[in-house]
């Protein structure tokens, strides 16, 4: 993805970027209305068309809602009411608690009414802007510091069962290790079977000490002993992993209060599952009342949950949101950014995180070198291949899709499409070329083409397709070099409009495993069984009625 | 006309039972003389008792004490405020805006302009939901001959392992021979967790080393079940988000491995759903159904304040029945799902924790 080297500009003003994206979408209505490039039968995506397709799928969620406002010139009270209602539904669907949504909508309405005079060209942008800004305000301010003291700092994690406390312990340790602080983990979950072992395994993986007491009954004692030991040994950070508990479980909540009282942790964090629904307010309130929280960590945000619970928790507790968990691996704990989360809750995707991800894959120097090549018109198939290889890292596409605006559609698409596989195939074709062919694809004649196709194990026309696409892209690359992301996207869209990336040229079909080959007899047997099953089902359904 | 009048008669009866030694109220007389201004009197209650009630109503307007409150004045005009309040109550159950709006609109058209009592609306909503959640009693699809294989899937931290322990305990209590398989080889100490449970409830367990192929564990578990002649094999799988394509494919592989040994297996693929989950539950049901072919749901952690209403749209869209509910951390805290009681608990506020 050639997003170029000027990305930091957009990082600083992600909101403006979003506004811009929106306007691009408006301008590209033509593209949106024409038949989709990717039918459900389409097996693969070409690279540039992928980028375009992502922007095509921006129609999800709220975006569709604001369409109804577009082109009305001025925001009136009544058409704003419709828009606000749609925002409300969107928030509720993102699992923001009802009462929080009500309050929030009140604030937004107030703000929007005050700014009525300012409304000029595009009322929908104004309203989105206000909603977005208000969300950011509500989710902020940012405070990702763990507030470590000179001597021993005690962190305590608490939350419901299965919210991800123990895993978060491991992730926090990794974060601390990165800044050269060796924490000690304390197994204070004496409730769940093997919770202590789990923490020990994590400790081994990270090479950090884990404190636990065999056969202990009282977590308060364990925590006290652990903190004492840590202070004696001069350990800088102690992380207490408490047992999951229900907020209405008086006994266990009192136990938590006892730990709080006796151990006096410096920071108490509530760990909240990103998929939580309306109940988030209840439990967050109860935990905050019992403990006076210092921060919130939200987990499991690598899926497709929109994480509206975060808004509820923030509203109820008022404490800063510290980190978000974005994966199963121990390095996937990120400092919280309200901008990204606001977009996610609204269903906009998170462009900044996407850009970050792209930058993680591609270092600045690589980016600069590529840029220079593009400018000089020397973007060869080899460079193309390198880019593809970077993108073909397992899971990366999925992750990027998740961050893209309109992610719902794309993720669905990707489930049918083997985009990564198609990239590997393209790489295979390029690998089968000689260096000369890669530099000057023009020299590829039919016999060379046959050789390449055989080498890569694909049909000859796929080689043709790749070359054709490369030829279309090469001048584009040159024109895009050195421009901002905005110009680039426009260029891609130009390309789209000119029909060069026509939907027909869908790229190679990727062979998928067909599984075990069955004999005719076996197939017949299976069919019989299926039909039997179907009949049975039908019968039982009939029986129900 | 008569019907409405009767309703008010009914109302006054209820009230005189409620508060025995109170002087007659203004609106009571109004109700006796006619029903014309009853709506007005309901909207703006006068008198000490009414005001006291109003005050009490506000204080008790905590979360989850809503639907009764909403109708406490025994007769209210069905207007926009009314249906909005109803909508709020429905949304708070996590059933989602779609079904909530559907019910709201139906109530609006059914009761428009009428003054209704709580029983009417409650009854209407509940009976609708009960109809939706109705299902046959038989909880598990057991094999007619040979062992029954049950696969348990779900997102991280939804409560799979605990639910398996409970299910194993539940089935063992029915005299079934149960084997559990710890095919969660990914999460640290997940195998140990299930091992501890297996020891507690006294069932054999098949394990694999950390990081080994879960399908191989499943294979050995089924083999052992066949060998030992046990009735039921329950396979634990690692938690995964439904968006992780590779991990979802792994589930399909486990399925295939099982099917190879026992052609009609797995007989049940149970999705463990956290009752606190919101609208993402729908995506979970979809993703896991597609990858692993779910046949039912275990609704875990229903002992908290969360109501688990998301199973309603799941039922609507995917026809996935809820088979069991998890109500605590102990092995015996598992109950058969009962649609009627679930719906009652969903909309009733007085229901104490553990309302099954």
Short mmCIF file of C-alpha atoms in Angstrom, two decimals, chain A residues 152-527:
data_model
loop_
_atom_site.label_atom_id
_atom_site.label_comp_id
_atom_site.label_asym_id
_atom_site.label_seq_id
_atom_site.Cartn_x
_atom_site.Cartn_y
_atom_site.Cartn_z
CA UNK A 152 7.95 -0.14 44.55
CA UNK A 153 4.73 0.58 42.67
CA UNK A 154 1.82 -1.77 43.18
CA UNK A 155 -0.68 -2.22 40.36
CA UNK A 156 -3.88 -4.14 40.88
CA UNK A 157 -6.04 -5.56 38.12
CA UNK A 158 -9.64 -6.43 38.73
CA UNK A 159 -12.69 -7.25 36.67
CA UNK A 160 -15.36 -9.77 35.82
CA UNK A 161 -14.56 -13.38 35.02
CA UNK A 162 -13.05 -13.87 31.61
CA UNK A 163 -12.40 -10.20 30.96
CA UNK A 164 -8.73 -10.92 30.36
CA UNK A 165 -6.99 -9.94 33.59
CA UNK A 166 -4.31 -12.60 33.56
CA UNK A 167 -3.42 -12.08 29.92
CA UNK A 168 -3.31 -8.33 30.54
CA UNK A 169 -0.89 -8.97 33.42
CA UNK A 170 1.42 -10.59 30.91
CA UNK A 171 0.97 -7.77 28.41
CA UNK A 172 1.65 -5.10 31.00
CA UNK A 173 4.80 -6.96 32.01
CA UNK A 174 5.97 -6.99 28.43
CA UNK A 175 5.34 -3.26 28.23
CA UNK A 176 7.33 -2.67 31.40
CA UNK A 177 10.14 -4.93 30.23
CA UNK A 178 10.34 -2.83 27.08
CA UNK A 179 11.12 0.16 29.24
CA UNK A 180 13.62 -1.87 31.28
CA UNK A 181 11.50 -2.35 34.35
CA UNK A 182 11.23 -5.91 35.63
CA UNK A 183 7.88 -6.40 37.30
CA UNK A 184 6.77 -9.14 39.64
CA UNK A 185 3.47 -10.87 39.04
CA UNK A 186 1.35 -11.96 41.96
CA UNK A 187 -1.11 -14.81 41.61
CA UNK A 188 -3.99 -13.58 43.73
CA UNK A 189 -6.61 -15.52 41.79
CA UNK A 190 -7.20 -18.45 44.09
CA UNK A 191 -10.66 -19.03 42.70
CA UNK A 192 -10.28 -20.36 39.22
CA UNK A 193 -8.54 -23.70 38.75
CA UNK A 194 -5.03 -23.38 37.31
CA UNK A 195 -5.07 -19.57 37.30
CA UNK A 196 -1.82 -19.66 39.26
CA UNK A 197 -0.24 -22.02 36.73
CA UNK A 198 -1.36 -19.74 33.93
CA UNK A 199 0.45 -16.82 35.51
CA UNK A 200 3.54 -18.96 36.06
CA UNK A 201 3.57 -19.95 32.40
CA UNK A 202 3.32 -16.29 31.43
CA UNK A 203 6.11 -15.48 33.87
CA UNK A 204 8.32 -18.09 32.27
CA UNK A 205 7.57 -16.83 28.79
CA UNK A 206 8.46 -13.29 29.78
CA UNK A 207 11.17 -14.22 32.24
CA UNK A 208 9.66 -12.25 35.09
CA UNK A 209 9.26 -13.51 38.66
CA UNK A 210 5.84 -14.76 39.73
CA UNK A 211 4.85 -14.83 43.35
CA UNK A 212 2.39 -17.42 44.52
CA UNK A 213 1.73 -19.35 47.67
CA UNK A 214 0.92 -23.03 47.48
CA UNK A 215 -2.38 -23.92 49.05
CA UNK A 216 -3.07 -20.38 50.10
CA UNK A 217 -6.67 -19.56 50.97
CA UNK A 218 -6.60 -15.84 51.53
CA UNK A 219 -5.68 -13.60 48.60
CA UNK A 220 -5.24 -10.65 50.98
CA UNK A 221 -2.41 -12.47 52.70
CA UNK A 222 -0.82 -13.48 49.42
CA UNK A 223 -0.84 -9.89 48.20
CA UNK A 224 0.56 -8.56 51.44
CA UNK A 225 3.36 -11.10 51.48
CA UNK A 226 4.13 -10.46 47.85
CA UNK A 227 4.39 -6.72 48.25
CA UNK A 228 6.58 -7.13 51.31
CA UNK A 229 8.87 -9.45 49.41
CA UNK A 230 9.02 -7.10 46.45
CA UNK A 231 9.96 -4.20 48.67
CA UNK A 232 12.68 -6.26 50.31
CA UNK A 233 14.08 -7.25 46.97
CA UNK A 234 13.78 -3.82 45.47
CA UNK A 235 11.42 -4.85 42.69
CA UNK A 236 10.00 -1.76 41.07
CA UNK A 237 6.59 -2.89 39.97
CA UNK A 238 4.23 -5.47 41.44
CA UNK A 239 1.17 -6.50 39.46
CA UNK A 240 -1.62 -8.16 41.42
CA UNK A 241 -3.76 -10.52 39.36
CA UNK A 242 -7.00 -10.83 41.28
CA UNK A 243 -9.76 -13.35 40.68
CA UNK A 244 -12.63 -12.50 38.38
CA UNK A 245 -15.79 -11.69 40.23
CA UNK A 246 -19.30 -10.48 39.71
CA UNK A 247 -19.98 -6.94 40.81
CA UNK A 248 -22.99 -8.15 42.80
CA UNK A 249 -21.02 -10.77 44.69
CA UNK A 250 -20.85 -8.98 48.04
CA UNK A 251 -18.40 -11.35 49.61
CA UNK A 252 -15.84 -11.22 46.83
CA UNK A 253 -16.19 -7.48 46.41
CA UNK A 254 -15.47 -7.06 50.10
CA UNK A 255 -12.45 -9.26 49.69
CA UNK A 256 -11.25 -6.94 46.95
CA UNK A 257 -11.78 -3.99 49.26
CA UNK A 258 -9.72 -5.72 51.92
CA UNK A 259 -6.86 -6.16 49.49
CA UNK A 260 -7.20 -2.50 48.59
CA UNK A 261 -7.12 -1.51 52.24
CA UNK A 262 -4.28 -3.73 53.40
CA UNK A 263 -2.00 -3.57 50.40
CA UNK A 264 -2.77 -0.01 49.33
CA UNK A 265 -2.09 -0.49 45.62
CA UNK A 266 -0.90 2.67 43.88
CA UNK A 267 -2.99 2.04 40.79
CA UNK A 268 -6.15 0.01 40.49
CA UNK A 269 -7.21 -0.87 36.97
CA UNK A 270 -10.48 -2.32 35.85
CA UNK A 271 -10.14 -4.76 32.97
CA UNK A 272 -13.21 -4.70 30.72
CA UNK A 273 -14.06 -7.06 27.89
CA UNK A 274 -14.44 -5.07 24.67
CA UNK A 275 -17.49 -7.09 23.74
CA UNK A 276 -19.48 -6.16 26.85
CA UNK A 277 -22.99 -4.93 26.29
CA UNK A 278 -25.37 -2.82 28.32
CA UNK A 279 -24.23 -4.36 31.57
CA UNK A 280 -20.94 -2.45 31.40
CA UNK A 281 -22.39 0.45 33.37
CA UNK A 282 -23.52 -1.76 36.23
CA UNK A 283 -20.26 -3.56 36.79
CA UNK A 284 -18.06 -0.52 36.21
CA UNK A 285 -20.10 1.45 38.71
CA UNK A 286 -19.88 -1.29 41.31
CA UNK A 287 -16.14 -1.72 40.91
CA UNK A 288 -15.55 2.01 41.00
CA UNK A 289 -17.62 2.42 44.13
CA UNK A 290 -15.84 -0.42 45.87
CA UNK A 291 -12.31 0.49 44.87
CA UNK A 292 -11.90 3.95 43.41
CA UNK A 293 -10.37 2.93 40.14
CA UNK A 294 -7.40 4.73 38.61
CA UNK A 295 -7.81 3.50 35.08
CA UNK A 296 -9.48 1.15 32.68
CA UNK A 297 -7.98 -1.38 30.29
CA UNK A 298 -10.21 -2.69 27.56
CA UNK A 299 -9.41 -6.07 26.04
CA UNK A 300 -10.32 -8.14 22.99
CA UNK A 301 -10.57 -5.21 20.63
CA UNK A 302 -8.88 -7.13 17.82
CA UNK A 303 -12.21 -8.59 16.77
CA UNK A 304 -15.13 -6.84 15.19
CA UNK A 305 -16.65 -5.57 18.42
CA UNK A 306 -17.15 -1.85 18.25
CA UNK A 307 -16.33 -1.42 21.91
CA UNK A 308 -19.09 0.97 22.86
CA UNK A 309 -18.84 -0.34 26.41
CA UNK A 310 -15.74 1.80 26.74
CA UNK A 311 -17.85 4.92 26.46
CA UNK A 312 -20.19 3.63 29.14
CA UNK A 313 -17.35 2.73 31.47
CA UNK A 314 -15.66 6.05 30.94
CA UNK A 315 -18.85 7.96 31.58
CA UNK A 316 -19.64 6.05 34.75
CA UNK A 317 -16.20 5.96 36.31
CA UNK A 318 -14.62 9.09 34.89
CA UNK A 319 -11.17 7.54 35.12
CA UNK A 320 -8.78 7.57 32.18
CA UNK A 321 -8.66 4.70 29.76
CA UNK A 322 -5.12 3.44 29.78
CA UNK A 323 -4.63 0.68 27.30
CA UNK A 324 -6.47 -1.46 24.83
CA UNK A 325 -5.72 -5.09 24.09
CA UNK A 326 -5.59 -5.83 20.40
CA UNK A 327 -4.46 -9.41 20.11
CA UNK A 328 -3.66 -12.67 21.78
CA UNK A 329 0.07 -12.13 21.80
CA UNK A 330 1.83 -10.49 24.65
CA UNK A 331 2.96 -7.46 22.68
CA UNK A 332 -0.52 -6.44 21.66
CA UNK A 333 -1.36 -3.88 24.31
CA UNK A 334 -1.57 -0.38 22.95
CA UNK A 335 -1.91 2.98 24.63
CA UNK A 336 -5.42 4.25 24.25
CA UNK A 337 -6.17 6.84 21.58
CA UNK A 338 -9.60 8.44 21.81
CA UNK A 339 -9.58 9.45 18.12
CA UNK A 340 -9.31 5.89 16.92
CA UNK A 341 -11.83 4.60 19.40
CA UNK A 342 -14.33 7.31 18.56
CA UNK A 343 -14.13 6.34 14.91
CA UNK A 344 -14.51 2.70 15.79
CA UNK A 345 -17.55 3.24 17.94
CA UNK A 346 -19.14 5.28 15.18
CA UNK A 347 -18.28 2.55 12.72
CA UNK A 348 -15.71 4.60 10.86
CA UNK A 349 -12.70 2.40 11.29
CA UNK A 350 -9.40 3.67 12.50
CA UNK A 351 -7.32 5.23 9.80
CA UNK A 352 -4.53 6.31 12.11
CA UNK A 353 -3.96 2.81 13.40
CA UNK A 354 -3.95 1.61 9.82
CA UNK A 355 -1.26 4.08 8.92
CA UNK A 356 0.70 3.00 11.96
CA UNK A 357 0.42 -0.57 10.85
CA UNK A 358 1.65 0.26 7.40
CA UNK A 359 4.57 2.09 8.91
CA UNK A 360 5.38 -0.79 11.15
CA UNK A 361 5.71 -3.01 8.11
CA UNK A 362 7.71 -0.52 6.15
CA UNK A 363 10.54 1.43 7.72
CA UNK A 364 11.06 5.05 6.87
CA UNK A 365 14.19 4.40 4.82
CA UNK A 366 12.50 1.73 2.78
CA UNK A 367 9.69 4.10 2.23
CA UNK A 368 12.05 6.85 1.11
CA UNK A 369 13.92 4.52 -1.24
CA UNK A 370 10.68 3.39 -2.78
CA UNK A 371 9.55 6.94 -3.09
CA UNK A 372 12.70 7.87 -4.98
CA UNK A 373 12.25 4.96 -7.33
CA UNK A 374 8.67 5.86 -7.97
CA UNK A 375 9.58 9.43 -8.73
CA UNK A 376 12.21 8.35 -11.18
CA UNK A 377 9.75 6.05 -12.85
CA UNK A 378 11.85 3.07 -11.89
CA UNK A 379 9.25 1.17 -10.01
CA UNK A 380 9.96 -2.32 -11.27
CA UNK A 381 8.20 -5.59 -10.83
CA UNK A 382 10.84 -6.40 -8.24
CA UNK A 383 9.69 -3.50 -6.11
CA UNK A 384 6.15 -4.57 -6.66
CA UNK A 385 7.09 -8.00 -5.43
CA UNK A 386 8.74 -6.63 -2.30
CA UNK A 387 5.64 -4.67 -1.51
CA UNK A 388 3.48 -7.69 -1.98
CA UNK A 389 5.68 -9.81 0.22
CA UNK A 390 5.34 -7.31 3.00
CA UNK A 391 1.61 -7.38 2.65
CA UNK A 392 1.47 -11.14 2.47
CA UNK A 393 2.61 -11.57 6.05
CA UNK A 394 0.06 -13.83 7.64
CA UNK A 395 -2.73 -12.05 9.40
CA UNK A 396 -1.59 -8.61 8.35
CA UNK A 397 -4.25 -8.16 5.72
CA UNK A 398 -6.90 -9.20 8.17
CA UNK A 399 -5.65 -6.78 10.73
CA UNK A 400 -5.45 -3.93 8.26
CA UNK A 401 -8.92 -4.67 7.03
CA UNK A 402 -10.18 -4.47 10.54
CA UNK A 403 -8.74 -1.01 10.87
CA UNK A 404 -10.02 0.25 7.56
CA UNK A 405 -13.11 2.35 7.45
CA UNK A 406 -16.04 0.27 6.44
CA UNK A 407 -14.30 -2.71 7.89
CA UNK A 408 -17.41 -4.82 8.22
CA UNK A 409 -17.75 -5.32 4.52
CA UNK A 410 -14.14 -5.99 3.88
CA UNK A 411 -13.73 -8.52 6.59
CA UNK A 412 -16.66 -10.36 5.24
CA UNK A 413 -15.12 -10.21 1.82
CA UNK A 414 -11.82 -11.48 3.06
CA UNK A 415 -13.42 -14.47 4.56
CA UNK A 416 -14.34 -15.67 1.11
CA UNK A 417 -11.34 -14.24 -0.60
CA UNK A 418 -7.92 -15.56 -0.15
CA UNK A 419 -6.24 -12.23 -0.72
CA UNK A 420 -3.01 -13.34 0.86
CA UNK A 421 -2.96 -16.40 -1.33
CA UNK A 422 -3.46 -14.33 -4.43
CA UNK A 423 -0.55 -12.16 -3.43
CA UNK A 424 1.64 -15.18 -3.02
CA UNK A 425 0.65 -16.28 -6.46
CA UNK A 426 1.57 -12.94 -7.95
CA UNK A 427 4.89 -13.13 -6.18
CA UNK A 428 5.31 -16.57 -7.67
CA UNK A 429 4.81 -15.21 -11.17
CA UNK A 430 7.36 -12.48 -10.64
CA UNK A 431 9.79 -15.00 -9.14
CA UNK A 432 9.61 -17.01 -12.33
CA UNK A 433 10.84 -14.08 -14.40
CA UNK A 434 14.43 -13.33 -15.21
CA UNK A 435 15.92 -10.12 -13.79
CA UNK A 436 15.75 -8.57 -17.24
CA UNK A 437 12.08 -9.41 -17.56
CA UNK A 438 11.38 -7.90 -14.20
CA UNK A 439 13.01 -4.65 -15.20
CA UNK A 440 11.49 -4.52 -18.65
CA UNK A 441 8.31 -6.55 -18.81
CA UNK A 442 7.95 -5.38 -22.40
CA UNK A 443 10.36 -8.06 -23.56
CA UNK A 444 8.05 -10.82 -22.46
CA UNK A 445 6.92 -12.56 -25.63
CA UNK A 446 4.59 -15.54 -25.88
CA UNK A 447 7.34 -18.09 -25.40
CA UNK A 448 8.72 -16.28 -22.37
CA UNK A 449 5.21 -16.01 -21.08
CA UNK A 450 4.67 -19.74 -21.37
CA UNK A 451 7.90 -20.35 -19.50
CA UNK A 452 6.92 -18.00 -16.71
CA UNK A 453 3.45 -19.46 -16.45
CA UNK A 454 4.84 -22.96 -16.23
CA UNK A 455 7.37 -21.87 -13.66
CA UNK A 456 4.73 -20.30 -11.46
CA UNK A 457 2.16 -22.98 -12.09
CA UNK A 458 -0.47 -20.59 -13.40
CA UNK A 459 -2.35 -20.01 -16.61
CA UNK A 460 -0.46 -17.87 -19.15
CA UNK A 461 -3.16 -15.22 -19.18
CA UNK A 462 -2.47 -14.50 -15.55
CA UNK A 463 1.04 -13.50 -16.49
CA UNK A 464 -0.46 -11.23 -19.07
CA UNK A 465 -2.81 -9.75 -16.56
CA UNK A 466 -0.03 -9.00 -14.16
CA UNK A 467 2.01 -7.28 -16.84
CA UNK A 468 -0.95 -5.28 -17.98
CA UNK A 469 -1.63 -4.16 -14.50
CA UNK A 470 1.97 -3.30 -13.93
CA UNK A 471 2.01 -1.20 -17.07
CA UNK A 472 -1.03 0.69 -15.91
CA UNK A 473 0.44 1.20 -12.51
CA UNK A 474 3.93 2.27 -13.42
CA UNK A 475 3.02 5.76 -14.68
CA UNK A 476 0.59 6.08 -11.85
CA UNK A 477 3.31 5.33 -9.38
CA UNK A 478 5.41 8.03 -10.88
CA UNK A 479 2.66 10.56 -10.65
CA UNK A 480 1.82 9.57 -7.12
CA UNK A 481 5.34 9.79 -5.82
CA UNK A 482 5.90 12.64 -3.48
CA UNK A 483 2.28 13.47 -3.14
CA UNK A 484 0.22 13.27 -0.05
CA UNK A 485 -2.15 10.49 0.59
CA UNK A 486 -5.02 12.56 -0.63
CA UNK A 487 -3.61 13.00 -4.10
CA UNK A 488 -2.76 9.38 -4.22
CA UNK A 489 -6.21 8.23 -3.52
CA UNK A 490 -7.52 10.61 -6.10
CA UNK A 491 -5.09 9.16 -8.59
CA UNK A 492 -6.29 5.68 -7.83
CA UNK A 493 -9.80 6.85 -8.29
CA UNK A 494 -8.93 8.42 -11.60
CA UNK A 495 -7.59 5.08 -12.59
CA UNK A 496 -10.82 3.49 -11.53
CA UNK A 497 -12.93 5.90 -13.46
CA UNK A 498 -10.96 5.45 -16.60
CA UNK A 499 -11.93 1.83 -16.40
CA UNK A 500 -8.41 0.59 -16.42
CA UNK A 501 -8.97 -1.50 -13.40
CA UNK A 502 -12.04 -2.99 -14.88
CA UNK A 503 -14.04 -5.35 -12.75
CA UNK A 504 -13.56 -8.06 -15.30
CA UNK A 505 -9.89 -8.37 -14.69
CA UNK A 506 -10.25 -9.99 -11.43
CA UNK A 507 -6.87 -11.51 -11.20
CA UNK A 508 -5.98 -15.09 -10.89
CA UNK A 509 -8.14 -17.61 -9.23
CA UNK A 510 -6.35 -19.17 -6.39
CA UNK A 511 -6.53 -22.89 -6.20
CA UNK A 512 -7.86 -23.96 -2.89
CA UNK A 513 -7.65 -27.32 -1.35
CA UNK A 514 -10.55 -29.45 -2.44
CA UNK A 515 -10.11 -31.65 0.57
CA UNK A 516 -10.23 -35.36 0.23
CA UNK A 517 -11.24 -36.72 -3.15
CA UNK A 518 -14.20 -39.00 -2.88
CA UNK A 519 -15.15 -41.83 -5.11
CA UNK A 520 -18.49 -41.76 -6.86
CA UNK A 521 -19.74 -44.31 -4.42
CA UNK A 522 -18.71 -42.24 -1.45
CA UNK A 523 -20.27 -39.15 -2.91
CA UNK A 524 -23.53 -40.95 -3.44
CA UNK A 525 -23.41 -42.19 0.09
CA UNK A 526 -22.81 -38.73 1.45
CA UNK A 527 -25.56 -37.29 -0.63
#
